[in-house]
mmCIF file of C-alpha atoms in Angstrom:
data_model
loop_
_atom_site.group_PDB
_atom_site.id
_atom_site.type_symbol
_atom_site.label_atom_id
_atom_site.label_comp_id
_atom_site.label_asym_id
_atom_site.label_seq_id
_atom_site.Cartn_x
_atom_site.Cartn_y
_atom_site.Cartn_z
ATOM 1 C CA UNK A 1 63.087 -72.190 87.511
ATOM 2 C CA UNK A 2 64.765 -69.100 86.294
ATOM 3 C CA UNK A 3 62.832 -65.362 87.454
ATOM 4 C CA UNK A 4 61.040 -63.648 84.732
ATOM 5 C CA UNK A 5 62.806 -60.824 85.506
ATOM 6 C CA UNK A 6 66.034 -62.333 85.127
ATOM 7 C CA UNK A 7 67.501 -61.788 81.154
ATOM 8 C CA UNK A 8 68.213 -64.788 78.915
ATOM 9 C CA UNK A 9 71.438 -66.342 78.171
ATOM 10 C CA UNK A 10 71.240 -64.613 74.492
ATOM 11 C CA UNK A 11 70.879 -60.970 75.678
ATOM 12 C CA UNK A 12 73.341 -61.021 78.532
ATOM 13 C CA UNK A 13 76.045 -62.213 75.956
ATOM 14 C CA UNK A 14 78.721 -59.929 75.196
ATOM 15 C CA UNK A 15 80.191 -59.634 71.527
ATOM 16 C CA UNK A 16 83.572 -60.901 71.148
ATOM 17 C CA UNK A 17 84.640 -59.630 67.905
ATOM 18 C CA UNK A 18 83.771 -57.611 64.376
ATOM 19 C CA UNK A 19 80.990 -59.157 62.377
ATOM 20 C CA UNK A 20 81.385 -60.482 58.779
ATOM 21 C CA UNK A 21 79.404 -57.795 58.129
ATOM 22 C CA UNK A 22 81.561 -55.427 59.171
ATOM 23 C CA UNK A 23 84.062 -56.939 57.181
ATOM 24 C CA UNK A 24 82.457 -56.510 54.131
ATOM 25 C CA UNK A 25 84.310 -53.481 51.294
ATOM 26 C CA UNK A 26 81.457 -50.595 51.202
ATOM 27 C CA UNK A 27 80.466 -49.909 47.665
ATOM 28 C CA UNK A 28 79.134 -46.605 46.591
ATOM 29 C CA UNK A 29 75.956 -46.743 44.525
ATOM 30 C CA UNK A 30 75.180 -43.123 44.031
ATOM 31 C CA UNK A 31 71.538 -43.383 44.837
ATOM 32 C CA UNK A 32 71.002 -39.399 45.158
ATOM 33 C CA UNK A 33 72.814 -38.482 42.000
ATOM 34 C CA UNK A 34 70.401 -41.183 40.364
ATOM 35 C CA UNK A 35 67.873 -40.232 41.674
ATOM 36 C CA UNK A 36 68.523 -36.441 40.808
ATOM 37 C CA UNK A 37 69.371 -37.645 37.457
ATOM 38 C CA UNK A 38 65.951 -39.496 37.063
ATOM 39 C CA UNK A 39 64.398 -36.298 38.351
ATOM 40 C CA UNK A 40 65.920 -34.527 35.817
ATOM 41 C CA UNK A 41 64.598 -37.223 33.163
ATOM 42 C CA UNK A 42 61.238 -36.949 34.686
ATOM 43 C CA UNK A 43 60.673 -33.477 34.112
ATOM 44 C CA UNK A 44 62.356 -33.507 30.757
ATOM 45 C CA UNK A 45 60.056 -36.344 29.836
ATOM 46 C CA UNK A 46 57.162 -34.624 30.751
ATOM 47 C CA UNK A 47 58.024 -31.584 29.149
ATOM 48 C CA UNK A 48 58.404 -33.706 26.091
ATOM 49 C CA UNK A 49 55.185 -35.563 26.435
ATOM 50 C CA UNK A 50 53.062 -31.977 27.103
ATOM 51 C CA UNK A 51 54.998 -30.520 24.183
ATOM 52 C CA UNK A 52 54.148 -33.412 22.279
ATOM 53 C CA UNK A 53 50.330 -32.820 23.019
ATOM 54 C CA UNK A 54 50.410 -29.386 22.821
ATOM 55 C CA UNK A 55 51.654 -29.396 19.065
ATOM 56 C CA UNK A 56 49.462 -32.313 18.459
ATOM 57 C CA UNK A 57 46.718 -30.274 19.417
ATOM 58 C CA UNK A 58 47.848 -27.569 17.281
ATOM 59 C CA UNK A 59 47.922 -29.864 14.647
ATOM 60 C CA UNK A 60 44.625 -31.393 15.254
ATOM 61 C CA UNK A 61 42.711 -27.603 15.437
ATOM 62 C CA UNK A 62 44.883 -26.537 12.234
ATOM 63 C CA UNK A 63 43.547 -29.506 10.385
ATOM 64 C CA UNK A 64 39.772 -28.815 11.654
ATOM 65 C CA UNK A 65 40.488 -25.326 10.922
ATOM 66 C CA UNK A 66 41.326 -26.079 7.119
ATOM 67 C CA UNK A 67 39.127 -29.022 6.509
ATOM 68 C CA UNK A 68 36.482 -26.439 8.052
ATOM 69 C CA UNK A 69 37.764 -24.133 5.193
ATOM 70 C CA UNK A 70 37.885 -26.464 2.731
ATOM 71 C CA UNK A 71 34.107 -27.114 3.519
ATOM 72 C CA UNK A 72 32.783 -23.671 3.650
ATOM 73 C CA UNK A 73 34.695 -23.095 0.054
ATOM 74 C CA UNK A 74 32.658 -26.214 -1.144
ATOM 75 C CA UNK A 75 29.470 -24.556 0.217
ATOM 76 C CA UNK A 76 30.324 -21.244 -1.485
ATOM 77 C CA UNK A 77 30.950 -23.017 -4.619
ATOM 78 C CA UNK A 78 28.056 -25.115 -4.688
ATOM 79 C CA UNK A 79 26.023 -22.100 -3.955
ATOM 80 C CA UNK A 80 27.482 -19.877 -6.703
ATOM 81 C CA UNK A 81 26.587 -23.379 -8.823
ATOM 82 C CA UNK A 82 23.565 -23.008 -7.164
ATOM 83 C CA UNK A 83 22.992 -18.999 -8.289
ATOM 84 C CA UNK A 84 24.470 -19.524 -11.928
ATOM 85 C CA UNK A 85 22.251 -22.824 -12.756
ATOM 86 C CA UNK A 86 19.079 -20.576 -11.379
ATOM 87 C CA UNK A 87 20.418 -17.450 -13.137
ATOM 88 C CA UNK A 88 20.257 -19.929 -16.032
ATOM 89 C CA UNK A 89 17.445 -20.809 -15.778
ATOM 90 C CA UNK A 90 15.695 -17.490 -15.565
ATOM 91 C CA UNK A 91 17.100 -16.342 -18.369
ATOM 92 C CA UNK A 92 15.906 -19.405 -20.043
ATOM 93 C CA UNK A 93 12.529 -18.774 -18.825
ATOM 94 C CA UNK A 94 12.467 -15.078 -19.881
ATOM 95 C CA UNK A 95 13.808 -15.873 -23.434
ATOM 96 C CA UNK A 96 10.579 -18.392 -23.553
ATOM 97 C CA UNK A 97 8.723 -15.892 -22.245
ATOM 98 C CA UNK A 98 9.507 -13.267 -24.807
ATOM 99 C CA UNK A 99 9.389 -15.743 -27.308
ATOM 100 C CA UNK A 100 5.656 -16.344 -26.733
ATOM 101 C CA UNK A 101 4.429 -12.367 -26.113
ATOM 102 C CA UNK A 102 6.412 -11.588 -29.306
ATOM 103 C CA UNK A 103 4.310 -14.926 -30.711
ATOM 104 C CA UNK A 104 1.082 -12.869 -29.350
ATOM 105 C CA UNK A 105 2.044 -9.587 -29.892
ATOM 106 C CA UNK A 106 1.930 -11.118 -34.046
ATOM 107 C CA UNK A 107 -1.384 -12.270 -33.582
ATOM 108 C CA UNK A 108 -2.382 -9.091 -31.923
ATOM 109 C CA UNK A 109 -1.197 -7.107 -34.209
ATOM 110 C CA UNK A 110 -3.061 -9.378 -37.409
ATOM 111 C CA UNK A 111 -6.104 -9.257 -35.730
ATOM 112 C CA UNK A 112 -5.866 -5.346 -35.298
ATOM 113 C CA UNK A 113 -5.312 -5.101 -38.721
ATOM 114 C CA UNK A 114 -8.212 -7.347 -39.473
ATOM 115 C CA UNK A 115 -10.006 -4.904 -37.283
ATOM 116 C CA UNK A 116 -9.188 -1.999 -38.520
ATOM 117 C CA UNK A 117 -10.112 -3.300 -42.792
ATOM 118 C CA UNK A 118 -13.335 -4.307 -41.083
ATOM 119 C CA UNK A 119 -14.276 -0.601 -39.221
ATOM 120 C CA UNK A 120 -12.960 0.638 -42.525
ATOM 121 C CA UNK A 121 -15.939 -0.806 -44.225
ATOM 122 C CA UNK A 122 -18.478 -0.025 -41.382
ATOM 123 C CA UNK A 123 -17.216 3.467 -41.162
ATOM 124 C CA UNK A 124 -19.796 4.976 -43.726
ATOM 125 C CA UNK A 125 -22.678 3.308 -42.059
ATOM 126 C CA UNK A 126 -21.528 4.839 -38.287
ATOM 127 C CA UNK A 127 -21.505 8.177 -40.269
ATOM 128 C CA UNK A 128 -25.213 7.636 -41.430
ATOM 129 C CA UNK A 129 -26.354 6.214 -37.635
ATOM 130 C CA UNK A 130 -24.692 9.308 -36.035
ATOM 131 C CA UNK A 131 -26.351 11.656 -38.331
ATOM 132 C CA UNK A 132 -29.910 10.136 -38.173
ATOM 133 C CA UNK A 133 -29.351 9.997 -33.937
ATOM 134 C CA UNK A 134 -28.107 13.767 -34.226
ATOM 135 C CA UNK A 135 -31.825 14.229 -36.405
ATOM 136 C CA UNK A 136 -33.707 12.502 -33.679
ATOM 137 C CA UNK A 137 -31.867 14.709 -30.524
ATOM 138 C CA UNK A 138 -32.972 17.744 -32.315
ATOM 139 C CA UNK A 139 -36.521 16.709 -32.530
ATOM 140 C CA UNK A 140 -36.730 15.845 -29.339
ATOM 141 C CA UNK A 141 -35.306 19.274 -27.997
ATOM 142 C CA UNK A 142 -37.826 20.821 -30.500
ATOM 143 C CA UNK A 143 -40.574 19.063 -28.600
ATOM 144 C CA UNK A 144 -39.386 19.789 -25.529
ATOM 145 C CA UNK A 145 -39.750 23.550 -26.513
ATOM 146 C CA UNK A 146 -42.653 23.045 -27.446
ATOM 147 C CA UNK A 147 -43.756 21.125 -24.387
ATOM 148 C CA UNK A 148 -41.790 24.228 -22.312
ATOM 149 C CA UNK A 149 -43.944 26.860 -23.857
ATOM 150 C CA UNK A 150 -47.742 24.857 -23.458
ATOM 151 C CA UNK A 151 -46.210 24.893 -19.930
ATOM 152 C CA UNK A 152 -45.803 28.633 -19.471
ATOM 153 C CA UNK A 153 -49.425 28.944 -20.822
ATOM 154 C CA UNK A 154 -50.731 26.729 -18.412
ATOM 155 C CA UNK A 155 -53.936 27.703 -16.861
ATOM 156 C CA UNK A 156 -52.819 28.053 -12.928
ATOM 157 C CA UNK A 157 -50.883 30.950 -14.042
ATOM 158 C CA UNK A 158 -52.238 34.456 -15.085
ATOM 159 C CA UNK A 159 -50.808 35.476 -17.729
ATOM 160 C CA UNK A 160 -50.705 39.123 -17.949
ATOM 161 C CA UNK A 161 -49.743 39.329 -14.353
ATOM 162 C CA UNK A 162 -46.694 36.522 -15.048
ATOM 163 C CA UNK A 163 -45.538 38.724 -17.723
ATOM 164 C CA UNK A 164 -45.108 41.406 -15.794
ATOM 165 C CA UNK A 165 -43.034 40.003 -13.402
ATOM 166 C CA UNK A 166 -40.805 38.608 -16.382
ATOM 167 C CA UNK A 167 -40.112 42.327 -17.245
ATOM 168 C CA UNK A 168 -40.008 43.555 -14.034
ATOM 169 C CA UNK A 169 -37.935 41.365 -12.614
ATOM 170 C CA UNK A 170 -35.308 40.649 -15.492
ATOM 171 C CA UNK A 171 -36.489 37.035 -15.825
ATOM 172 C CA UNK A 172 -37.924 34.289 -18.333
ATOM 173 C CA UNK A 173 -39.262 30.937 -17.762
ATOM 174 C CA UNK A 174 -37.749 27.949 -19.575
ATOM 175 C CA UNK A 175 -38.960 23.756 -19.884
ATOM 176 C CA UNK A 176 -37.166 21.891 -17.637
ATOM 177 C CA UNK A 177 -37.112 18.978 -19.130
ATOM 178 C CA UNK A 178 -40.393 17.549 -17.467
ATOM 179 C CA UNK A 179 -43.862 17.998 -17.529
ATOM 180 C CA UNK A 180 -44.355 19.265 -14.000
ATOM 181 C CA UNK A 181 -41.250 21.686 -13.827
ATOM 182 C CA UNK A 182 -40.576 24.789 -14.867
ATOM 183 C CA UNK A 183 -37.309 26.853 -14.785
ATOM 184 C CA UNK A 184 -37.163 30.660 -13.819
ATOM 185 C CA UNK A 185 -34.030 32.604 -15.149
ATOM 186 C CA UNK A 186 -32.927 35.801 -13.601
ATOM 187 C CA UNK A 187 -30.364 38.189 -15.112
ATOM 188 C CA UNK A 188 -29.016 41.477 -13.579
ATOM 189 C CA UNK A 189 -28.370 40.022 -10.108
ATOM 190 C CA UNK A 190 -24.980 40.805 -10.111
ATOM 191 C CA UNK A 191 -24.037 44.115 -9.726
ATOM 192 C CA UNK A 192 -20.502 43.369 -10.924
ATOM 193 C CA UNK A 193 -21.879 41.167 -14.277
ATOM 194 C CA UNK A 194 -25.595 42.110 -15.039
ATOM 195 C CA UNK A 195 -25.101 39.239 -17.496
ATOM 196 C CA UNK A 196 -24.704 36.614 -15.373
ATOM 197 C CA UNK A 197 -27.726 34.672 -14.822
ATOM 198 C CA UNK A 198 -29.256 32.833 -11.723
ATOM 199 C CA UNK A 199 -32.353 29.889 -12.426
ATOM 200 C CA UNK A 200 -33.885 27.765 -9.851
ATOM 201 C CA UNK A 201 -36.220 24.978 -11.346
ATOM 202 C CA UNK A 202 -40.245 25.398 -9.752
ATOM 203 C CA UNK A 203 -41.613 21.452 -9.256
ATOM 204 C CA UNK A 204 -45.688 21.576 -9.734
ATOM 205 C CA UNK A 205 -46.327 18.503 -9.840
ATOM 206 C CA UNK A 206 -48.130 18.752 -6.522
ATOM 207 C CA UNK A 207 -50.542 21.210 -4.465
ATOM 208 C CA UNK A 208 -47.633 22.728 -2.873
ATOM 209 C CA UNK A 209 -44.427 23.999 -4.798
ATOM 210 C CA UNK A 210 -40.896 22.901 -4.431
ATOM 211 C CA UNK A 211 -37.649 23.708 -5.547
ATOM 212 C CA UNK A 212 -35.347 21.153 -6.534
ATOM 213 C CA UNK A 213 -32.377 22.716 -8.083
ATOM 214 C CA UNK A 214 -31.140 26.329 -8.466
ATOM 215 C CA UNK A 215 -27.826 27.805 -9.657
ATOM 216 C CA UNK A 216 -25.994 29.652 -7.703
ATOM 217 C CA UNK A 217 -26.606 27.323 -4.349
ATOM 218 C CA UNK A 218 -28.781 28.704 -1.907
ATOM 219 C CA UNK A 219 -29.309 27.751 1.687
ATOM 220 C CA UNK A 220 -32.204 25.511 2.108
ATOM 221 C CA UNK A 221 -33.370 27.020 5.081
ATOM 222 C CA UNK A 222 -33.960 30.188 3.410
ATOM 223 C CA UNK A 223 -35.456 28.771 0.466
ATOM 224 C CA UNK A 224 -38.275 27.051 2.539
ATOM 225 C CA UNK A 225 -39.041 30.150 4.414
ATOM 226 C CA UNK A 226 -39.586 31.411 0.742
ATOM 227 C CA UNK A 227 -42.170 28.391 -0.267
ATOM 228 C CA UNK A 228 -43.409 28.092 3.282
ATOM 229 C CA UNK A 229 -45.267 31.674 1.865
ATOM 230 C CA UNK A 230 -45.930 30.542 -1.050
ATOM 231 C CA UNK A 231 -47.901 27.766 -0.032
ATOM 232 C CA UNK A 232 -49.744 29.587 2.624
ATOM 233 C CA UNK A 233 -50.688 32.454 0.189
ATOM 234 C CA UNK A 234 -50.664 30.617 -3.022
ATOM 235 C CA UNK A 235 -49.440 33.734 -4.931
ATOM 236 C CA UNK A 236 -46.174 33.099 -7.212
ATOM 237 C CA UNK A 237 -45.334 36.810 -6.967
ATOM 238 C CA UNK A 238 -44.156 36.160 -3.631
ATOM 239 C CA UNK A 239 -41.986 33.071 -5.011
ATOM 240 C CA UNK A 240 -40.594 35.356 -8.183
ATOM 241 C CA UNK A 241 -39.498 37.817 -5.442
ATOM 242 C CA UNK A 242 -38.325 36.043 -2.827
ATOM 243 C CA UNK A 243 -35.937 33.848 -5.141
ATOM 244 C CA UNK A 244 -34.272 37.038 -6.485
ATOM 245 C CA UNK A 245 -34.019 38.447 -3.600
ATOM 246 C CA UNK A 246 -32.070 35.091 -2.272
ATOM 247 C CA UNK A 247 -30.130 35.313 -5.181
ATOM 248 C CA UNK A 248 -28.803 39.082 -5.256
ATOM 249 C CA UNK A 249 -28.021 38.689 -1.588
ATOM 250 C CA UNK A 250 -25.517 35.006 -2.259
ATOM 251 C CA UNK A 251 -23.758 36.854 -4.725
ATOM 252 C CA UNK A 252 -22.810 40.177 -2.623
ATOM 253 C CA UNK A 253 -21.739 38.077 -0.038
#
C-alpha cells in the first residue's frame, strides 16, 4: 500500500509537449472598446430617456396649465352670463316696478282730485264751524274775566288794603284760568325795561298758599322761605313783597 504522503501517478507526471490549446490562433474580440462603446450608449440612452421625460413633463404641466386656462375663461364667462342674465333681470324687475307706481301714482293722483272737488264743496261749511268755534273761545275768555274779577273780590282779601299794594307796588291781579288761582303781575322790576313784567300765579285752593308757576324762574328755595311767612302770619302783604323783592333781585343778577 502506497504512503499517503507519497503523490499520485497523475501529479508526478511531467508534460511532454504544447497543448491543443496552445495551438489554437488567438482572436481579438475587443471586449473593452465594447464595453466603452456600450457605456457610451448607456449614458446617451439615458440622457435620451430623462430628456424624453423631462419634455414630457413639460408637456403634461403646459397642457394642465392651458386646460386650467381654458377652465377659468369658462368660469369667467359663465359668470359674466351669470351678471348680464341678473342685470337682466333687474332691469326687468325695475321696469315692472315703475310700471305699477306710475299705475298708482294715476290712481293717486284721481283720488286727490276727487278729494280736492269734494273739500271744495265742504269748504263753506269749515268757514261757518271755524267762525262759530272762534264765537264760543271768546265767550269763554269773557267768562273767564268775569270769573277773574269775582275772584279779586273775594272775601279773604281786604280790599282797600289789596289795592294799595296794587299801586304801591306796580302790580295787578289777573284769572288764572281756575277757580282757586290767581295771578299777580309786577311791572317796573327792571331797572333797564320798567316795562317788562314779572307774574307768579297764587294757588288758594287750600289753607296754606302755594305758588305754582312764575315768570322769570325763581329758586324754589327762596320762594318757600317767602310762603313759609306767609303761612305762619297769614298776611298777603308779606307775599306781595317778598315776590317782588325775589323778582328785582333775578333780574340784576
Amino acid at each position: 500500500m502506497a504512503s499517503v504522503f507519497e503523490p499520485s501517478q497523475s501529479t508526478s507526471r511531467q508534460p511532454q509537449g504544447p497543448s491543443m490549446a496552445d495551438t489554437l490562433p488567438s482572436i481579438a474580440f475587443g471586449f473593452d472598446d465594447l464595453r466603452d462603446r456600450m457605456a457610451r450608449f448607456t449614458t446617451k440612452f439615458d440622457a435620451f430617456i430623462e430628456q424624453g421625460r423631462k419634455r414630457l413633463l413639460e408637456e403634461r404641466n403646459q397642457f394642465r396649465m392651458n386646460v386650467a386656462e381654458l377652465q377659468e375663461d369658462q368660469r369667467m364667462k359663465k359668470k359674466d352670463i351669470e351678471i348680464l342674465q341678473l342685470k337682466t333681470n333687474t332691469h326687468q324687475q325695475v321696469m315692472a316696478k315703475e310700471a305699477a307706481e306710475m299705475q298708482a301714482m294715476q290712481t293717486q293722483i284721481a283720488s286727490l282730485t276727487a278729494q280736492r272737488d269734494k273739500q271744495a264743496t265742504t269748504r263753506d261749511a269749515l268757514r261757518e264751524q271755524i267762525a262759530a268755534t272762534q264765537k264760543d273761545i271768546e265767550a269763554r275768555l269773557a267768562a273767564q274775566r268775569a270769573h277773574a274779577a269775582q275772584q279779586e273780590s273775594q272775601a279773604r282779601f281786604n280790599v282797600p288794603e289789596l289795592d294799595f299794594w296794587v299801586t304801591y307796588l306796580c302790580m295787578r291781579i289777573e284769572g288764572a284760568g281756575a277757580e282757586d288761582r290767581l295771578k299777580f303781575v309786577y311791572t317796573h322790576v327792571d331797572e333797564k325795561n320798567w316795562d317788562r313784567e314779572a307774574w307768579f300765579e297764587l294757588c288758594t285752593g287750600s289753607r296754606d298758599y302755594d305758588v305754582r308757576h312764575c315768570r322769570p324762574k325763581l329758586e324754589r328755595e327762596k320762594v318757600e322761605r317767602v310762603l313759609e311767612r306767609v303761612n305762619e302770619t297769614r298776611e298777603l302783604s308779606v307775599l306781595l313783597k317778598g315776590m317782588r323783592e325775589l323778582f328785582v333781585e333775578a333780574l340784576k343778577s
